[in-house]
Amino acid sequence: MPEHQFVSFLKTVVTPKRLEHSLGVMQVMSELAEVYDLDQEKARTIGILHDAGKDLPPHVYNQLVEEGNIQIQYACEANYIHYLHAPVGSYLVQRELGITDDLILDAITTHTYFGSSQHFNDPLCWCMRFSDLLEPTRNWEGERMILECVKRLREIAYSGKLEEGAFLETGVLIKWFEELGIPVHPNMRQTKQALAVKLGLDDSFLEI
Ligand SMILES: [Fe+2]
Ligand SMILES: [Fe+2]
């Protein structure tokens, strides 16, 4: 499906600011797909559609959760802004745009660390999480920790160090969520722990 059709659809479900963010994420996805030799079309589709569910009102998304049989496995996943908009968006683009590719749908579902997809650690899923922070329209002024993380993440992600980038992003998000009192998804802690062991890294890597 041509990208202008995605844009037309998104204009009906997200705010103009979110659309701008989505286009930024698509651009970064495209660049990272080059770095990691990934499917360009899938990368761009994931990027532009990842937040399709984020601006829906509760009566609409509650209906989609039911209709799409979206299972909430952990209590924190009921938080819409931080977690649940991801699987809802995935179901929405499946229903409205006829997207059927499992990897695209799973990358959208897991961009908030939601669920237990077999594709959770696919490079496209990690590039999606990187792009969400790296896209150029995002303004992290006042969030010193994230601002510094983004600078380092940009260097690491663009130099092809996928797992180091994953450790940095996950570790910093955990710290940031804790600071803000946002419940941390168990997948975030498990991911960080597994990468720490695999890469031989500890929290000193996250110091800024
Ligand atoms: Fe999102
Ligand atoms: Fe996003």
Short mmCIF file of C-alpha atoms and ligand atoms in Angstrom, two decimals:
data_model
loop_
_atom_site.label_atom_id
_atom_site.label_comp_id
_atom_site.label_asym_id
_atom_site.label_seq_id
_atom_site.Cartn_x
_atom_site.Cartn_y
_atom_site.Cartn_z
CA MET A 1 0.00 0.00 0.00
CA PRO A 2 1.45 3.41 -0.92
CA GLU A 3 2.54 5.60 1.96
CA HIS A 4 0.16 8.44 1.09
CA GLN A 5 -2.70 6.06 1.90
CA PHE A 6 -1.20 5.47 5.34
CA VAL A 7 -1.02 9.23 5.81
CA SER A 8 -4.67 9.69 4.76
CA PHE A 9 -5.70 6.99 7.22
CA LEU A 10 -3.59 8.38 10.05
CA LYS A 11 -5.13 11.82 9.59
CA THR A 12 -8.44 10.27 10.65
CA VAL A 13 -7.11 8.70 13.87
CA VAL A 14 -4.15 10.70 15.21
CA THR A 15 -3.37 14.33 16.00
CA PRO A 16 -1.25 16.42 13.57
CA LYS A 17 1.60 16.34 16.07
CA ARG A 18 1.44 12.54 16.25
CA LEU A 19 1.45 12.35 12.47
CA GLU A 20 4.59 14.46 12.40
CA HIS A 21 6.18 12.12 14.98
CA SER A 22 5.12 9.09 12.93
CA LEU A 23 6.71 10.50 9.77
CA GLY A 24 9.90 11.20 11.75
CA VAL A 25 9.95 7.62 13.03
CA MET A 26 9.43 6.35 9.48
CA GLN A 27 12.44 8.37 8.32
CA VAL A 28 14.69 7.04 11.10
CA MET A 29 13.44 3.50 10.45
CA SER A 30 14.45 3.89 6.84
CA GLU A 31 17.96 4.99 7.84
CA LEU A 32 18.37 2.21 10.39
CA ALA A 33 17.11 -0.36 7.88
CA GLU A 34 20.14 0.61 5.77
CA VAL A 35 22.49 0.15 8.70
CA TYR A 36 21.11 -3.29 9.63
CA ASP A 37 20.27 -4.42 6.10
CA LEU A 38 16.55 -4.81 6.83
CA ASP A 39 13.48 -4.72 4.60
CA GLN A 40 12.93 -1.04 3.75
CA GLU A 41 9.23 -1.29 3.10
CA LYS A 42 8.51 -3.16 6.32
CA ALA A 43 10.68 -0.77 8.30
CA ARG A 44 8.90 2.30 6.93
CA THR A 45 5.45 0.75 7.38
CA ILE A 46 6.18 -0.10 11.02
CA GLY A 47 7.52 3.39 11.65
CA ILE A 48 4.64 5.32 10.17
CA LEU A 49 1.91 3.14 11.69
CA HIS A 50 3.33 2.35 15.14
CA ASP A 51 1.26 4.94 17.03
CA ALA A 52 -1.98 4.56 15.02
CA GLY A 53 -3.84 3.69 18.23
CA LYS A 54 -2.36 6.30 20.53
CA ASP A 55 -4.91 9.11 20.22
CA LEU A 56 -8.11 7.05 20.25
CA PRO A 57 -10.69 7.89 22.91
CA PRO A 58 -11.33 5.26 25.62
CA HIS A 59 -14.72 4.14 24.32
CA VAL A 60 -13.12 3.35 20.95
CA TYR A 61 -10.03 1.60 22.26
CA ASN A 62 -11.94 -0.41 24.84
CA GLN A 63 -14.08 -1.72 22.03
CA LEU A 64 -10.97 -2.61 20.00
CA VAL A 65 -9.39 -4.42 22.95
CA GLU A 66 -12.50 -6.56 23.15
CA GLU A 67 -13.00 -7.07 19.44
CA GLY A 68 -9.31 -7.81 18.83
CA ASN A 69 -9.22 -10.13 21.85
CA ILE A 70 -6.17 -8.30 23.19
CA GLN A 71 -4.96 -10.12 26.30
CA ILE A 72 -3.60 -8.12 29.19
CA GLN A 73 -1.00 -10.30 30.85
CA TYR A 74 0.37 -7.85 33.41
CA ALA A 75 -1.53 -5.17 35.31
CA CYS A 76 0.73 -2.41 33.95
CA GLU A 77 -0.30 -3.27 30.39
CA ALA A 78 -3.70 -1.69 31.01
CA ASN A 79 -1.95 1.70 30.97
CA TYR A 80 -2.94 3.03 27.56
CA ILE A 81 -0.39 5.78 26.99
CA HIS A 82 2.61 3.73 28.05
CA TYR A 83 1.69 0.23 26.89
CA LEU A 84 -1.75 -0.68 25.58
CA HIS A 85 -1.92 1.69 22.59
CA ALA A 86 0.63 -0.54 20.86
CA PRO A 87 -1.44 -3.76 20.46
CA VAL A 88 -4.56 -1.67 19.86
CA GLY A 89 -2.79 0.15 17.02
CA SER A 90 -1.63 -3.17 15.62
CA TYR A 91 -5.17 -4.50 15.59
CA LEU A 92 -6.48 -1.25 14.13
CA VAL A 93 -4.12 -1.28 11.14
CA GLN A 94 -4.87 -4.94 10.59
CA ARG A 95 -8.59 -4.21 10.50
CA GLU A 96 -8.58 -0.89 8.68
CA LEU A 97 -5.63 -1.24 6.31
CA GLY A 98 -5.57 -4.99 5.83
CA ILE A 99 -2.01 -5.31 7.12
CA THR A 100 -1.38 -9.03 7.65
CA ASP A 101 2.41 -9.30 7.91
CA ASP A 102 3.17 -10.82 11.32
CA LEU A 103 6.45 -9.04 11.75
CA ILE A 104 4.94 -5.63 11.02
CA LEU A 105 2.03 -6.27 13.38
CA ASP A 106 4.32 -7.62 16.12
CA ALA A 107 6.77 -4.74 15.81
CA ILE A 108 3.85 -2.36 16.36
CA THR A 109 2.52 -4.42 19.27
CA THR A 110 5.89 -4.69 21.00
CA HIS A 111 7.13 -1.13 20.47
CA THR A 112 6.03 -0.45 24.07
CA TYR A 113 7.54 -3.77 25.30
CA PHE A 114 3.97 -5.16 25.38
CA GLY A 115 3.13 -8.84 25.12
CA SER A 116 5.15 -11.97 24.43
CA SER A 117 5.69 -12.04 20.68
CA GLN A 118 8.28 -14.35 19.19
CA HIS A 119 9.50 -11.31 17.24
CA PHE A 120 10.17 -9.25 20.38
CA ASN A 121 13.93 -9.17 19.71
CA ASP A 122 13.80 -9.01 15.94
CA PRO A 123 16.12 -6.26 14.64
CA LEU A 124 13.10 -4.47 13.15
CA CYS A 125 11.47 -4.40 16.60
CA TRP A 126 14.61 -2.90 18.13
CA CYS A 127 15.01 -0.37 15.35
CA MET A 128 11.40 0.62 16.01
CA ARG A 129 12.12 1.25 19.71
CA PHE A 130 15.28 3.20 18.80
CA SER A 131 13.45 5.30 16.21
CA ASP A 132 10.73 6.23 18.67
CA LEU A 133 13.34 8.07 20.75
CA LEU A 134 15.59 9.23 17.93
CA GLU A 135 13.11 10.79 15.52
CA PRO A 136 14.01 14.44 14.94
CA THR A 137 10.72 16.18 15.81
CA ARG A 138 10.74 14.85 19.35
CA ASN A 139 11.60 17.49 21.91
CA TRP A 140 13.35 16.17 25.01
CA GLU A 141 14.18 19.60 26.47
CA GLY A 142 13.94 19.41 30.25
CA GLU A 143 14.47 15.64 30.23
CA ARG A 144 18.23 15.66 30.70
CA MET A 145 18.54 11.90 31.16
CA ILE A 146 16.65 11.12 27.96
CA LEU A 147 18.41 13.88 26.04
CA GLU A 148 21.83 12.42 26.89
CA CYS A 149 20.59 8.91 26.20
CA VAL A 150 19.33 9.94 22.77
CA LYS A 151 22.72 11.39 21.86
CA ARG A 152 24.50 8.19 22.82
CA LEU A 153 21.81 5.95 21.39
CA ARG A 154 22.09 7.72 18.04
CA GLU A 155 25.81 6.97 17.89
CA ILE A 156 25.43 3.37 19.02
CA ALA A 157 22.40 2.52 16.88
CA TYR A 158 23.83 4.05 13.71
CA SER A 159 27.13 2.24 14.19
CA GLY A 160 25.40 -1.14 14.06
CA LYS A 161 25.59 -2.08 17.74
CA LEU A 162 22.01 -3.27 18.07
CA GLU A 163 22.26 -5.05 21.42
CA GLU A 164 24.25 -2.29 23.09
CA GLY A 165 21.60 0.15 21.91
CA ALA A 166 18.87 -2.12 23.24
CA PHE A 167 20.58 -2.29 26.64
CA LEU A 168 21.05 1.47 26.79
CA GLU A 169 17.49 2.33 25.75
CA THR A 170 15.86 -0.22 28.02
CA GLY A 171 18.04 0.66 31.01
CA VAL A 172 17.45 4.38 30.66
CA LEU A 173 13.70 3.96 30.13
CA ILE A 174 13.49 1.88 33.32
CA LYS A 175 15.31 4.60 35.28
CA TRP A 176 13.12 7.31 33.75
CA PHE A 177 9.85 5.44 34.38
CA GLU A 178 10.90 4.81 37.98
CA GLU A 179 11.63 8.50 38.45
CA LEU A 180 8.21 9.43 37.07
CA GLY A 181 6.36 6.71 38.98
CA ILE A 182 5.29 4.93 35.77
CA PRO A 183 4.97 1.15 36.25
CA VAL A 184 7.90 -0.65 34.60
CA HIS A 185 6.90 -3.54 32.35
CA PRO A 186 8.41 -6.89 33.45
CA ASN A 187 9.61 -7.38 29.85
CA MET A 188 11.79 -4.30 30.27
CA ARG A 189 13.49 -5.70 33.36
CA GLN A 190 13.92 -9.15 31.82
CA THR A 191 15.32 -7.68 28.62
CA LYS A 192 17.78 -5.50 30.47
CA GLN A 193 18.91 -8.41 32.66
CA ALA A 194 19.37 -10.79 29.72
CA LEU A 195 21.37 -8.21 27.75
CA ALA A 196 23.49 -7.34 30.78
CA VAL A 197 24.55 -10.98 31.08
CA LYS A 198 25.06 -11.44 27.35
CA LEU A 199 27.05 -8.24 26.84
CA GLY A 200 28.82 -8.21 30.22
CA LEU A 201 27.47 -4.74 30.97
CA ASP A 202 26.15 -3.24 34.17
CA ASP A 203 24.48 -0.02 35.31
CA SER A 204 27.72 1.94 34.93
CA PHE A 205 27.03 1.79 31.16
CA LEU A 206 23.88 3.82 31.80
CA GLU A 207 25.58 6.62 33.72
CA ILE A 208 25.51 9.96 31.96
FE FE B 1 3.86 4.47 20.99
FE FE B 2 5.87 6.78 19.04
#
